[in-house]
Short mmCIF file of C-alpha atoms in Angstrom, two decimals:
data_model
loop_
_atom_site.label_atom_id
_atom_site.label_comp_id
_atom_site.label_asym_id
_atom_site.label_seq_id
_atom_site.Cartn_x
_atom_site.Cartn_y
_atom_site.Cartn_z
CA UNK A 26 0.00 0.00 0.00
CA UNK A 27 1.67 2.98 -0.90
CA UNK A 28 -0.18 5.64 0.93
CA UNK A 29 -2.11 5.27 4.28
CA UNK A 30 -6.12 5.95 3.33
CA UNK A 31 -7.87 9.21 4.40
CA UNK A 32 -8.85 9.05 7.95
CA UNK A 33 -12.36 10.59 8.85
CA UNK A 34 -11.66 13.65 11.78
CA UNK A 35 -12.77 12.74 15.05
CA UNK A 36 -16.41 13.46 15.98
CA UNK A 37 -14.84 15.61 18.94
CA UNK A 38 -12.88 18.16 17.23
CA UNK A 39 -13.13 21.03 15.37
CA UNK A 40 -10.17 20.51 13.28
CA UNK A 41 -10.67 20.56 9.41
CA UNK A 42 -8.34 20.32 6.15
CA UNK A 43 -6.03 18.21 3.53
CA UNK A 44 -3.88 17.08 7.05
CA UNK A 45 -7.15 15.44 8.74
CA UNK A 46 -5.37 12.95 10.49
CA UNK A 47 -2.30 13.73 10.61
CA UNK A 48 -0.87 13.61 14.23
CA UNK A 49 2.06 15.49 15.28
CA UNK A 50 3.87 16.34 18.87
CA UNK A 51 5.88 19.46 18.64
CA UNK A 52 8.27 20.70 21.32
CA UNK A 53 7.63 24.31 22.00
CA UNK A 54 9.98 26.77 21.10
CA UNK A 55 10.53 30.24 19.67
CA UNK A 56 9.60 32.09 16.00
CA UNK A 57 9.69 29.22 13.07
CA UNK A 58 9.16 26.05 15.11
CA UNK A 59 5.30 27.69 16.19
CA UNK A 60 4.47 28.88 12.72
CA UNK A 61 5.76 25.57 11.24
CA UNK A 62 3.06 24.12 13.46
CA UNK A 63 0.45 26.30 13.02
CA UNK A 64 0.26 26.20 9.54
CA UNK A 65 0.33 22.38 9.85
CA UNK A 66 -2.41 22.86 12.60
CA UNK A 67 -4.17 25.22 10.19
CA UNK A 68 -4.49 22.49 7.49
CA UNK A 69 -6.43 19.97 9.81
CA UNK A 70 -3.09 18.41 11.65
CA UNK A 71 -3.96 17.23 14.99
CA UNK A 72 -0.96 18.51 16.74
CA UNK A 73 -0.37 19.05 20.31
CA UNK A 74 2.42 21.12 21.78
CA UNK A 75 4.60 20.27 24.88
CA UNK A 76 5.22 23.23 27.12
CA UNK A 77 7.62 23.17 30.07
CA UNK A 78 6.16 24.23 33.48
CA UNK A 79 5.51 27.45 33.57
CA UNK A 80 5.58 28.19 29.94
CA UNK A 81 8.70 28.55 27.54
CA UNK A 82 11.09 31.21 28.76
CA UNK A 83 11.16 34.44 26.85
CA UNK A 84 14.14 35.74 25.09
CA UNK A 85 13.59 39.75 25.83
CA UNK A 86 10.83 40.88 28.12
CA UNK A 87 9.06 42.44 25.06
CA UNK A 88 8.87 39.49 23.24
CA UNK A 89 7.20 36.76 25.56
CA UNK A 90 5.13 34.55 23.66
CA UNK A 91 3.75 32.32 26.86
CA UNK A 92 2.22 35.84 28.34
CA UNK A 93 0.86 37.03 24.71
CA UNK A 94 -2.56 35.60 25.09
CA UNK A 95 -4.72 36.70 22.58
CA UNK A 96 -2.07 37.65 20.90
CA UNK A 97 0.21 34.56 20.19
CA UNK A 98 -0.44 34.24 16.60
CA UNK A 99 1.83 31.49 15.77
CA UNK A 100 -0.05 28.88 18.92
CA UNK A 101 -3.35 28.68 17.12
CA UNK A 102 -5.32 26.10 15.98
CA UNK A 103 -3.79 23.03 18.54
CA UNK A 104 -3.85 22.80 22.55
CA UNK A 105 -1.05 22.53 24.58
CA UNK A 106 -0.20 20.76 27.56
CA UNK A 107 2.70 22.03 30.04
CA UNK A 108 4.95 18.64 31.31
CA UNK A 109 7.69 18.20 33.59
CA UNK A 110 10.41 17.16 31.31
CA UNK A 111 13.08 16.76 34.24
CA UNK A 112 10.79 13.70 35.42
CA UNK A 113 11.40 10.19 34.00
CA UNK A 114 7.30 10.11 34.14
CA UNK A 115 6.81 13.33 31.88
CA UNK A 116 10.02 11.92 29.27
CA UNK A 117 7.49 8.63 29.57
CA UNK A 118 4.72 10.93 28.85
CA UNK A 119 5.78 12.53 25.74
CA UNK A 120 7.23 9.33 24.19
CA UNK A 121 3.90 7.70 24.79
CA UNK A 122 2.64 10.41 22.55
CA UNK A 123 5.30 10.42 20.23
CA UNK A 124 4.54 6.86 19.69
CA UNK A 125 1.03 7.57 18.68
CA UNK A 126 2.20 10.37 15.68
CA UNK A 127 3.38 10.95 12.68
CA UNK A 128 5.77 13.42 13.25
CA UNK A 129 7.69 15.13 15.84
CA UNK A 130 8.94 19.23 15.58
CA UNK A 131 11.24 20.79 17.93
CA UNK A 132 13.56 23.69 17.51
CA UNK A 133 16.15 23.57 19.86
CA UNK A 134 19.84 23.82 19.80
CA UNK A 135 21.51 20.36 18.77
CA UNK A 136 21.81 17.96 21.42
CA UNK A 137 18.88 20.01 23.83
CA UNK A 138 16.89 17.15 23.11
CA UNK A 139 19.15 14.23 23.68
CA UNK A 140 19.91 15.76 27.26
CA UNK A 141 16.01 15.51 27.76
CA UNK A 142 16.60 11.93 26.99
CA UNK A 143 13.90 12.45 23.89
CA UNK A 144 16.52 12.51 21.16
CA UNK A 145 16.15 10.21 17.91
CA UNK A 146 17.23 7.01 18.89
CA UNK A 147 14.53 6.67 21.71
CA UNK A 148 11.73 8.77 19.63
CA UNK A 149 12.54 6.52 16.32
CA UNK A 150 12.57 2.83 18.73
CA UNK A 151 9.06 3.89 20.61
CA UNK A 152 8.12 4.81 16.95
CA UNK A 153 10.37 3.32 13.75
CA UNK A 154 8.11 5.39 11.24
CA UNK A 155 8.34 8.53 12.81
CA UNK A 156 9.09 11.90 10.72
CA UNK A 157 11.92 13.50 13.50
CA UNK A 158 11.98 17.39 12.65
CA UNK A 159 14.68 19.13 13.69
CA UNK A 160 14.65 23.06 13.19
CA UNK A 161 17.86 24.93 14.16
CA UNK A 162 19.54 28.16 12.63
CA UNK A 163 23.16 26.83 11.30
CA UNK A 164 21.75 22.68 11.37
CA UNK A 165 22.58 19.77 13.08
CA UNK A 166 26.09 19.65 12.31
CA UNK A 167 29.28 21.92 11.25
CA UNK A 168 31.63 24.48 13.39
CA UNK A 169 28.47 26.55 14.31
CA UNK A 170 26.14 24.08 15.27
CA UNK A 171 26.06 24.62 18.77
CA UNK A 172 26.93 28.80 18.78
CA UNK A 173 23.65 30.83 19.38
CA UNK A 174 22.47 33.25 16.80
CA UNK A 175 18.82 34.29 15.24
CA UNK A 176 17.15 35.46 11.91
CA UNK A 177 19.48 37.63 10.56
CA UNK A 178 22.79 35.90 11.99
CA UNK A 179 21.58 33.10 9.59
CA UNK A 180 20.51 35.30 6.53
CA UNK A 181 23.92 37.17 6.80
CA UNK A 182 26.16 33.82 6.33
CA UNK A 183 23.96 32.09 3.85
CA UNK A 184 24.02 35.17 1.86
CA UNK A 185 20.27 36.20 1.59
CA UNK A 186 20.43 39.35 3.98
CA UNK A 187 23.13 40.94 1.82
CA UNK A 188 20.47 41.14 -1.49
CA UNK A 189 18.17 43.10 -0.08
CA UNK A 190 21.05 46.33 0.59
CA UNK A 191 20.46 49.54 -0.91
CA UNK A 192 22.89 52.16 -1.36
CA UNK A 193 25.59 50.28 -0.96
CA UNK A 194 24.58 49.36 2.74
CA UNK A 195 22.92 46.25 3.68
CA UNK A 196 19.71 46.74 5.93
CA UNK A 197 20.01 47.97 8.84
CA UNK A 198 17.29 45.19 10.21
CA UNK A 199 14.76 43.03 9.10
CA UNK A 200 11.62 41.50 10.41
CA UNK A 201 12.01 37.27 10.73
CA UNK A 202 10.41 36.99 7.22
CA UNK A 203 12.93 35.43 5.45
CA UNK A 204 15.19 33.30 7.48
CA UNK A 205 12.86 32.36 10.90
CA UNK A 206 9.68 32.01 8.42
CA UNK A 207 10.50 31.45 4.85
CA UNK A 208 13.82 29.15 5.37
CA UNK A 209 13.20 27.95 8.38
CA UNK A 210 9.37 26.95 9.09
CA UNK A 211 8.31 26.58 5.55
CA UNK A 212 11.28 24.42 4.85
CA UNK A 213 10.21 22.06 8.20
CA UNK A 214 7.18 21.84 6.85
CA UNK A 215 7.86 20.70 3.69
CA UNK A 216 10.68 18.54 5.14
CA UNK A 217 7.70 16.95 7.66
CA UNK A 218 5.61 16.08 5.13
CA UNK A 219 8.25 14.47 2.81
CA UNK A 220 9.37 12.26 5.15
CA UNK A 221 5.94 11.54 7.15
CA UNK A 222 4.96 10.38 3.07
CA UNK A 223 7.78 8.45 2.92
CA UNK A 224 7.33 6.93 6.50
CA UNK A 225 3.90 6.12 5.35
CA UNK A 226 5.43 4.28 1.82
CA UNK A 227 8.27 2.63 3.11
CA UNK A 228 7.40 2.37 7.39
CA UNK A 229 10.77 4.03 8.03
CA UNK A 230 11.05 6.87 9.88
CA UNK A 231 13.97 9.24 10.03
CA UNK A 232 15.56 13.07 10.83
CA UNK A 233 15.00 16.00 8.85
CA UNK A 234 17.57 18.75 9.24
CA UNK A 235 15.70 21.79 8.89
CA UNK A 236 18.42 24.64 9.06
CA UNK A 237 17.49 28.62 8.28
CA UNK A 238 20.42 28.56 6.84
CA UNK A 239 20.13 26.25 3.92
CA UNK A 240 16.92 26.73 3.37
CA UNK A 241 16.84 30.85 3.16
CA UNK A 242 20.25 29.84 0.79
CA UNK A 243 17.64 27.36 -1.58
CA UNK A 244 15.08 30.86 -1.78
CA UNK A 245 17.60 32.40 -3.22
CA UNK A 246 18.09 30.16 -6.48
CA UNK A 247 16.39 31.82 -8.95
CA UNK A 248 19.14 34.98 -8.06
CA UNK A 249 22.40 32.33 -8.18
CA UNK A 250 21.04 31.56 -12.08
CA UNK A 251 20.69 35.10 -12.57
CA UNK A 252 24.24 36.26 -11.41
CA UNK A 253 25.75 33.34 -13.34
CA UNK A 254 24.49 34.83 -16.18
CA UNK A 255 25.81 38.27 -15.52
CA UNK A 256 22.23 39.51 -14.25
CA UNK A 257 22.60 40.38 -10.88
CA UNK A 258 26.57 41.62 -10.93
CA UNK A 259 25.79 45.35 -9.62
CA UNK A 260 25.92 46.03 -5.94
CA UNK A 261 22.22 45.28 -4.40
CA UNK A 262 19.90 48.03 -5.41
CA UNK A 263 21.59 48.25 -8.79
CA UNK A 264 20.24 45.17 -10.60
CA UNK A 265 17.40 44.10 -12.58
CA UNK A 266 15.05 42.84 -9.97
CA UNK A 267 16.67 44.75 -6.57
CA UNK A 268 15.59 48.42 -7.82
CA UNK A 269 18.02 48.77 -9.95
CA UNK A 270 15.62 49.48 -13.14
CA UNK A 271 12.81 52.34 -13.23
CA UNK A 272 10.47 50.00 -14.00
CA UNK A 273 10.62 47.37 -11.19
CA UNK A 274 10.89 49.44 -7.95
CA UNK A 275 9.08 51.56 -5.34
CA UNK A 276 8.09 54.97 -5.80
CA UNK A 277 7.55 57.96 -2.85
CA UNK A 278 4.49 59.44 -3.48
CA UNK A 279 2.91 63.28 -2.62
CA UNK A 280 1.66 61.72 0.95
CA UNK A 281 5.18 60.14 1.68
CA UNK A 282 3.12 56.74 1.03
CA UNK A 283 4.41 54.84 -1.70
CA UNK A 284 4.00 52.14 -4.72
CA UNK A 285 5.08 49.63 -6.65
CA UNK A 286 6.22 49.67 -10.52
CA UNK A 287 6.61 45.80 -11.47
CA UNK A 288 6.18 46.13 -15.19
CA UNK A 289 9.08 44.10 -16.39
CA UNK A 290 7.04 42.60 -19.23
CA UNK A 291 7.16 45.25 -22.59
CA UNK A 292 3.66 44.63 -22.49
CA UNK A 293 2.92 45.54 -19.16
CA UNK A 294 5.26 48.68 -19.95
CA UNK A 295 3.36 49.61 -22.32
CA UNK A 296 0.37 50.20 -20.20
CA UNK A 297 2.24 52.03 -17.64
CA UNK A 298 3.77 54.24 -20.12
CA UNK A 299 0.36 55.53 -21.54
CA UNK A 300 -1.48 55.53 -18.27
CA UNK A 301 1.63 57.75 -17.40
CA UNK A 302 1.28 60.03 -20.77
CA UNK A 303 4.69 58.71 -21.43
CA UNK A 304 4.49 56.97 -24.77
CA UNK A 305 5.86 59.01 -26.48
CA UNK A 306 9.56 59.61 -24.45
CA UNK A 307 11.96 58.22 -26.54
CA UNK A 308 14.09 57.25 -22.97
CA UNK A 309 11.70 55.26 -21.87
CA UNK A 310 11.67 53.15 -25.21
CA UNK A 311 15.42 52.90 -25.93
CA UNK A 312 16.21 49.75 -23.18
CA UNK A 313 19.64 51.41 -22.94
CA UNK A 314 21.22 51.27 -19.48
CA UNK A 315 22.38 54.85 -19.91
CA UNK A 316 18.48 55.99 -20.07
CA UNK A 317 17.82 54.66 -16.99
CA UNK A 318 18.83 57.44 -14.39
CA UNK A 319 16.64 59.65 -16.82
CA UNK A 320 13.74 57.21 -16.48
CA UNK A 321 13.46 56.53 -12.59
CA UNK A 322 14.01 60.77 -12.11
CA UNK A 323 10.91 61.04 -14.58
CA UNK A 324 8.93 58.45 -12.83
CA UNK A 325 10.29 59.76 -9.22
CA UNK A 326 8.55 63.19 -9.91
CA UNK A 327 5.93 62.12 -11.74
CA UNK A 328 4.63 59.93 -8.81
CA UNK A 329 5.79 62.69 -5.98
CA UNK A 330 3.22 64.73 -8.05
CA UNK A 331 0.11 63.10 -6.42
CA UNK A 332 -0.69 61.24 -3.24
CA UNK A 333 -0.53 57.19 -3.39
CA UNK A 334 -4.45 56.36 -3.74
CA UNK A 335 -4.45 58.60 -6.32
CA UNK A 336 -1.80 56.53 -8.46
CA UNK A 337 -3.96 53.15 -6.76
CA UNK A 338 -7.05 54.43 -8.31
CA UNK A 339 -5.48 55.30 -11.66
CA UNK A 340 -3.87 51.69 -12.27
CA UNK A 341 -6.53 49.79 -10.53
CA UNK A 342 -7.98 47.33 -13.16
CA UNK A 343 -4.86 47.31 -15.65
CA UNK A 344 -1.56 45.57 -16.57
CA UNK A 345 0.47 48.59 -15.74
CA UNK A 346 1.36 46.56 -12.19
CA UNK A 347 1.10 50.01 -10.00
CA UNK A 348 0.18 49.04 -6.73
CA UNK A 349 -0.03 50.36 -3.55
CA UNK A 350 2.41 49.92 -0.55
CA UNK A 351 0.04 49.19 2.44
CA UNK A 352 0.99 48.69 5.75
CA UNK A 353 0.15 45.96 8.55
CA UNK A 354 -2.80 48.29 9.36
CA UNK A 355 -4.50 48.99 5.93
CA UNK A 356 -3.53 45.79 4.24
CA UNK A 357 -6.81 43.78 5.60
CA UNK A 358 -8.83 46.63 4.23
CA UNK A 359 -8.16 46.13 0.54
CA UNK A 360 -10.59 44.95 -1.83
CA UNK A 361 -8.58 42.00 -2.37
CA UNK A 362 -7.98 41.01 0.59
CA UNK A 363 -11.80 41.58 2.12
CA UNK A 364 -13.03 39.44 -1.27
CA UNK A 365 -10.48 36.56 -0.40
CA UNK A 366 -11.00 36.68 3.68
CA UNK A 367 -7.21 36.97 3.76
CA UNK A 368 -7.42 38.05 7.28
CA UNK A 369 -9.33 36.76 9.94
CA UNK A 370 -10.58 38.72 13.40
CA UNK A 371 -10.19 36.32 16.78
CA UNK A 372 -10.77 38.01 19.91
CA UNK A 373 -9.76 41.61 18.41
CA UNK A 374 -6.64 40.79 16.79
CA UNK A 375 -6.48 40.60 13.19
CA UNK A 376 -4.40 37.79 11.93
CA UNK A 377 -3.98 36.10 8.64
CA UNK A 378 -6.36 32.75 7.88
CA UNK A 379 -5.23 29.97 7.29
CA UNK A 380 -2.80 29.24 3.78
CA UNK A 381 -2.72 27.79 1.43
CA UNK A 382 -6.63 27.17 0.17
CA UNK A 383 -7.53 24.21 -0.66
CA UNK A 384 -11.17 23.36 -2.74
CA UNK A 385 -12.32 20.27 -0.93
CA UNK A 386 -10.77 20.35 2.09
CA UNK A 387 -10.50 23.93 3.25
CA UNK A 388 -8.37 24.43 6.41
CA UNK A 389 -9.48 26.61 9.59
CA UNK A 390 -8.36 28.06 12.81
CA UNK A 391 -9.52 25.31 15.17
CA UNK A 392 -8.71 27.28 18.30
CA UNK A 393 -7.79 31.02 18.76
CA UNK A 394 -4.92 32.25 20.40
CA UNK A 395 -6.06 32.68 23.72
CA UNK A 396 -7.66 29.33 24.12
CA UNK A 397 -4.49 27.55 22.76
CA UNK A 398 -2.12 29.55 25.23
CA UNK A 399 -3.76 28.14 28.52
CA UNK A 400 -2.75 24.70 29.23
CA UNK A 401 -5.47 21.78 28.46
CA UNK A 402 -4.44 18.62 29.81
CA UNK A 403 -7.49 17.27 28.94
CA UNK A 404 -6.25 17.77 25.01
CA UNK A 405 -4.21 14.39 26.35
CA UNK A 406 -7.96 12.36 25.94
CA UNK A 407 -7.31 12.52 21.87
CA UNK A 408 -4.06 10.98 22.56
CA UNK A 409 -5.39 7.38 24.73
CA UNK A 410 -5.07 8.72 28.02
CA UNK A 411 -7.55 8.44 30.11
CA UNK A 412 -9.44 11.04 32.39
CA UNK A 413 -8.05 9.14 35.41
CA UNK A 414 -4.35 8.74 33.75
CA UNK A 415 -4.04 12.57 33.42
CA UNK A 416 -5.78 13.50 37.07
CA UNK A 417 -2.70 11.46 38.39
CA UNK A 418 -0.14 13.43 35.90
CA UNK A 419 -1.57 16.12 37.58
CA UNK A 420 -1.94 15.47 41.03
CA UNK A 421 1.95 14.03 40.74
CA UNK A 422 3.29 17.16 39.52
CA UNK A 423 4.48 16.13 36.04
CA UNK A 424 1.63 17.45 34.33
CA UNK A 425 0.19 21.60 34.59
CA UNK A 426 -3.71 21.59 35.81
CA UNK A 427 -5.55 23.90 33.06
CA UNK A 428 -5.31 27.38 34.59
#
C-alpha cells in the first residue's frame, strides 16, 4: 500500500483540512518552530504542543510569547499541555505520545533534546516510522552548530540578507520573514511532510535537518542563475530585480506613502507608459542602461506629483502593475484582501487565515490564540489517556492543571 487511506476527523474536534489525520507532537519553542506548526495545525493536523512548566522562557521581556494571550499568533489552531520534562514520568509521557504520531517538531539547539533523553534514537525505537523534525539556525552539524544566533545571523552567512542592501549598505534590520519564516518553518514543513509520506510508503522513519540557513540559501536560487548569467553583478539596489531598473521598484508618493512599478514585461510597460502620458519619451523606449537614471528621475517626480491612492485608483484594473504599498494596518482593508477573507478577526486581533486554500478540504483556525495559550491537559484524551491517567499526571506534579 503505498499511501495510508484518508482518515475521517474525530467526531470531537473542530479541526478541518487536507492534514485530517495527521498527528504530530511538537516541542515548543521560539519564531519558526510555532508557525511551522500552526500552519500544519491550520491544514487539519492534529498537533499538540509540549510546554515546560511554567511556559517557555522568553528571550527579551518584550517578546514573551507564553504571556501574549490573545495575541500569540503562531499557537493557534492546537492545545497545549505544560509537562515536567526533568521527570522520567513526563520523558514517559511525551514518548507515549510520540509513539502515537506521525511526526515530531522541535527547535532547539543540537543535542537540547538528547539531554532531555527524547533525542532520535529513543523517539525513532518507541516509533520506527516517525518523521523527527529538527529546526535549528546553522543545522545539526558543522563548526556553528552549537553557537547561538537568530534570523538575521543566519541570513547574513547564507548570503540572503546581503540582497536586499540599498545604497551600498545592507539593511540595517529586518523582520524574521525570510530566514525564521521562509527558510526555516516553511522548509520544516515541507521537510515533515516528505518524510511523514515516505514513513507512510516505506514504514521508516527518520531526521530532517531543517536549518534557516540552507533553506533561506535554496530561496535564493532563482538569483544564483541570474548572477551566473551576468544579471545580478551590480551592488544590491543596482540590478534588474533589486531596484536597480525604473520599471521594477518603489516609488515615494505626494503623501510620503508609496507604490510599486513591477512592469518588467514590454507589455505591461506599455500600459504604464500611456497611463503615465509617457508613450511618447523616446528614454523610456530605448532599453539602454544609460536611459535609466533619466527614467526613474521622470517616474520619481511624476509619482511625488500626487498622493498614493491617487496613483492606486489610476492603475486599478490594468496591466500597468502600480500598486499600492500598504501597511500591517490597511492591508486587511483592501478589496482583495476583504473578497479573499485573507485576514481573519479572533478576539480583536487581526491575523492572517489559514494558507494555502484548498477546494475540498479547506483548512481553519480550530482554536484562537487565547484558548491555545492556557494549558489543556485534557487535550491528552485525543491521545489514549484516560481522564483518570491525566488526574494522576496532575496530582503528581508532572503534568500543569488547566489554569
Amino acid at each position: 500500500m503505498p499511501y495510508r487511506p484518508c482518515p475521517e476527523p474525530a467526531a470531537t474536534t473542530e479541526r478541518a483540512g487536507p492534514l485530517t489525520g495527521l498527528r504530530v507532537v511538537e516541542m515548543t519553542g521560539l519564531g519558526p518552530a510555532p508557525y511551522a506548526a500552526m500552519i500544519l495545525a491550520d491544514l487539519g493536523a492534529q498537533v499538540i504542543r509540549i510546554d515546560r512548566p511554567g511556559g517557555y522562557p522568553a528571550p527579551d521581556p518584550a517578546l514573551d510569547p507564553a504571556a501574549a494571550g490573545r495575541a500569540a499568533v503562531t499557537y493557534r489552531s492546537r492545545p497545549h499541555v505544560r509537562v515536567d520534562l526533568k521527570a522520567e514520568a513526563g520523558r514517559a509521557l511525551v514518548l507515549r505520545l510520540i509513539a502515537e504520531a506521525d511526526a515530531l517538531i522541535e527547535g532547539f539547539r543540537p543535542g537540547a533534546m538528547e539531554r532531555l533523553g527524547l533525542g532520535p534514537e529513543p523517539c525513532l525505537a518507541a516509533n520506527p516510522a516517525l518523521a523527527y523534525v529538527r529546526m535549528t539556525g546553522w543545522g545539526q552539524d558543522g563548526p556553528m552548530a552549537g553557537m547561538a544566533g537568530h534570523d538575521m545571523n543566519f541570513t547574513g552567512l547564507s548570503g540572503a540578507l546581503s540582497l536586499f542592501g540599498q545604497d551600498g549598505r545592507v539593511p540595517k534590520g529586518m523582520p524574521p520573514l525570510m530566514g525564521d519564516m521562509g527558510g526555516g518553518a516553511l522548509f520544516a514543513v515541507v521537510g515533515c511532510l516528505a518524510a511523514v509520506m515516505n514513513g507512510w510508503r516505506c514504514g521508516e522513519g527518520q531526521v530532517v535537518d531543517a536549518s534557516i540557513l540552507d533553506g533561506s540559501a535554496s530561496l535564493y536560487a532563482m538569483v544564483s542563475g541570474m548572477a551566473a548569467l551576468g544579471l545580478h553583478e551590480a551592488p544590491p539596489g543596482g540590478n534588474m530585480l533589486d531596484g536597480g531598473r525604473h520599471c521594477y521598484r518603489t516609488y515615494i508618493c505626494a503623501d510620503g506613502k508609496a507604490v510599486v512599478v513591477a512592469a518588467i514585461e514590454p507589455a505591461f510597460r506599455k500600459v504604464l507608459l500611456d497611463r503615465l502620458g509617457l508613450t511618447e519619451e523616446p528614454r523610456f523606449l530605448s532599453g539602454r542602461a544609460e536611459d535609466e537614471a533619466y527614467c526613474t528621475g521622470k517616474l520619481e517626480a511624476i509619482f511625488a506629483s500626487q498622493p498614493r491612492d491617487h496613483w492606486a485608483a489610476l492603475f486599478d484594473g490594468s496591466d500597468g502593475c502600480v500598486t499600492p504599498v500598504l501597511d500591517l494596518a490597511e492591508a486587511p482593508g483592501s478589496a482583495q484582501a476583504r473578497a479573499r477573507g485573507l485576514f481573519e478577526t479572533i478576539d480583536a486581533v487581526v491575523q492572517p487565515a489559514p494558507a494555502p486554500r484548498f477546494g475540498r478540504t479547506p483548512g481553519r483556525i480550530a482554536l484562537g490564540p487565547a484558548d491555545a495559550s492556557r494549558p489543556s491537559p485534557d487535550a491528552l484524551c485525543d491521545w489514549g489517556l484516560s481522564e483518570a491517567e491525566i488526574d494522576g499526571l496532575i496530582d503528581s506534579g508532572i503534568l500543569a492543571d488547566a489554569d
